[in-house]
Amino acid sequence: MTITTPAPVTIIGAGLGGLTLARVLHLHGIPATVHEAEPSPSARAQGGLLDIHEHDGQLALDAAGLTDEFRAIVLEGRQAMRLLDTDGTVLLDRPDDGTGGRPEVQRGELRRILLDSLPAGTVRWGRKVTRTRALGEGRFEVAFADGDTVTTGLLVGADGAWSRVRPLLSPAEPEYVGTSFVETYLFEADTRHPAAAKAVGGGFMMAPAPGLEIFAHREGGDTLHAYVALSRPQDWFETIDFAEGDAALARIAREFAGWAPELTALITESDTAPVLRSHHALPRGHRWERVPGVTLLGDAAHLTAPNGDGANLAMLDGAELGKALAAHPDDIEAALTEYEQAMFTRSAEVPTFEGADLHKIDSENNTAPWLLRAFLEHEKEGRG
């Protein structure tokens, strides 16, 4: 059965993927409505820096006609990278020479330029989905917490890890992968936290050890944003009261006993209460059989533990889905089939370097010297 593109396309979730889809559809004259659970664009902080890759995120922004706007929000110098041992020894200090292909932007700023590119009223805020159900013949009903419902002939789940749309396609549910981040911020770092600021440098810093890691970015406004990674079961974290900020930070810091003080300062000197980010993933290679009138993108489709490519892939999903719908305006199923087959392949082939499978937080290879050797070998192979 051939079904033509309905108006509007119903998108659940105003993250980067859902907004990219709405923008590409808008450029092709296809109306869309985005339903978002958050009450407003400023309801919560949108996270830290994102490196936007040439092979996916930048392609999506080009398809969205937003390359100039993207370039205007790039934070210069943030592609610098440092690798530190746990005693503070700097093993790699690579400046940002302007030749890298992964410029850094604030996630919130990237979301803003996407929102600003859409017609007024495209995003409906405060629309928390409570249930979705199939009505037959490619039609779906979406119910919201405020008691309202909408019916649509093209439903896109861009609603993240705990998607309410995914059950229409797949019984898969995210599972905890054994690792969590504890997120901290240090403000006015050069003057108030000089030792930590010197350790981080001008861009990205990484200090790994088996079962433990500290990552940090230098963001705009002299802010250090740190991700303290621990390989621990969920019930271990449940013993920590994160509402008691100082006590929680002290408990986390004890796991890093013996580390250099300039590194543990990224924990103990946090200017904000620590935030726990547990990592979940869908089964590797997650896919589903084609169901008329509904599909998924981003984390709703292929959630993984953080690997540096999630936001980029979500945006590329949105762009590619929008392009497929524009290319097949008289046949939704042809468009969704084309999109899904490419997306399944793309999400299973995130580029990495040989030996990266050995670099897991709980691996004995998760050390700064091992990573340095792996990076240098990878670069040598790339040049050879």
GROMACS .gro file of N, CA, C and O in nm, residues 1 8 19 24 33 48 54 83 107 164 169 200 238 246 272 286 304 314 334 369 378:
model
   84
    1MET      N    1   0.085  -0.120   0.000
    1MET     CA    2   0.000   0.000   0.000
    1MET      C    3   0.088   0.124   0.000
    1MET      O    4   0.182   0.136   0.079
    8PRO      N    5   0.068   1.747   0.963
    8PRO     CA    6   0.213   1.749   0.972
    8PRO      C    7   0.271   1.614   1.015
    8PRO      O    8   0.198   1.529   1.069
   19LEU      N    9   1.494   1.796   1.619
   19LEU     CA   10   1.494   1.931   1.563
   19LEU      C   11   1.559   1.934   1.425
   19LEU      O   12   1.516   2.009   1.337
   24VAL      N   13   1.499   2.000   0.836
   24VAL     CA   14   1.514   1.950   0.699
   24VAL      C   15   1.378   1.938   0.632
   24VAL      O   16   1.361   1.973   0.515
   33THR      N   17   0.525   1.886   1.345
   33THR     CA   18   0.503   1.933   1.482
   33THR      C   19   0.590   1.848   1.574
   33THR      O   20   0.589   1.725   1.566
   48GLY      N   21   2.712   1.978   2.810
   48GLY     CA   22   2.837   2.049   2.785
   48GLY      C   23   2.873   2.061   2.639
   48GLY      O   24   2.789   2.082   2.553
   54GLU      N   25   3.303   1.574   1.096
   54GLU     CA   26   3.288   1.598   0.953
   54GLU      C   27   3.201   1.493   0.885
   54GLU      O   28   3.128   1.524   0.790
   83LEU      N   29   4.649   1.408   2.764
   83LEU     CA   30   4.637   1.277   2.828
   83LEU      C   31   4.729   1.276   2.948
   83LEU      O   32   4.851   1.295   2.933
  107ARG      N   33   2.629   2.237   2.356
  107ARG     CA   34   2.506   2.169   2.312
  107ARG      C   35   2.387   2.265   2.314
  107ARG      O   36   2.304   2.264   2.222
  164ARG      N   37   0.893   0.649   2.441
  164ARG     CA   38   0.756   0.599   2.449
  164ARG      C   39   0.707   0.551   2.312
  164ARG      O   40   0.600   0.490   2.304
  169LEU      N   41   0.749  -0.059   1.790
  169LEU     CA   42   0.836  -0.126   1.694
  169LEU      C   43   0.916  -0.240   1.753
  169LEU      O   44   0.948  -0.337   1.682
  200VAL      N   45   4.386   2.064   3.305
  200VAL     CA   46   4.295   2.043   3.192
  200VAL      C   47   4.351   2.106   3.065
  200VAL      O   48   4.337   2.050   2.955
  238GLU      N   49   2.359   0.378   4.458
  238GLU     CA   50   2.239   0.401   4.538
  238GLU      C   51   2.270   0.424   4.685
  238GLU      O   52   2.187   0.477   4.759
  246ASP      N   53   2.829   1.789   4.916
  246ASP     CA   54   2.967   1.780   4.965
  246ASP      C   55   3.001   1.638   5.008
  246ASP      O   56   3.110   1.587   4.981
  272THR      N   57   2.916   2.303   4.181
  272THR     CA   58   2.777   2.259   4.171
  272THR      C   59   2.762   2.126   4.241
  272THR      O   60   2.861   2.054   4.262
  286HIS      N   61   2.067  -0.331   1.743
  286HIS     CA   62   1.922  -0.324   1.759
  286HIS      C   63   1.854  -0.282   1.629
  286HIS      O   64   1.893  -0.184   1.566
  304THR      N   65   2.368   0.378   2.292
  304THR     CA   66   2.489   0.311   2.337
  304THR      C   67   2.544   0.386   2.458
  304THR      O   68   2.501   0.498   2.487
  314ALA      N   69   2.251   1.116   1.592
  314ALA     CA   70   2.110   1.156   1.601
  314ALA      C   71   2.078   1.264   1.498
  314ALA      O   72   1.975   1.260   1.432
  334ALA      N   73   0.831   0.369   0.128
  334ALA     CA   74   0.958   0.366   0.055
  334ALA      C   75   1.061   0.453   0.127
  334ALA      O   76   1.178   0.416   0.140
  369PRO      N   77   4.942   0.532   2.969
  369PRO     CA   78   5.047   0.484   2.878
  369PRO      C   79   4.993   0.394   2.768
  369PRO      O   80   5.037   0.403   2.652
  378HIS      N   81   4.774   0.429   1.599
  378HIS     CA   82   4.663   0.460   1.509
  378HIS      C   83   4.704   0.570   1.411
  378HIS      O   84   4.677   0.563   1.291
   0.00000   0.00000   0.00000
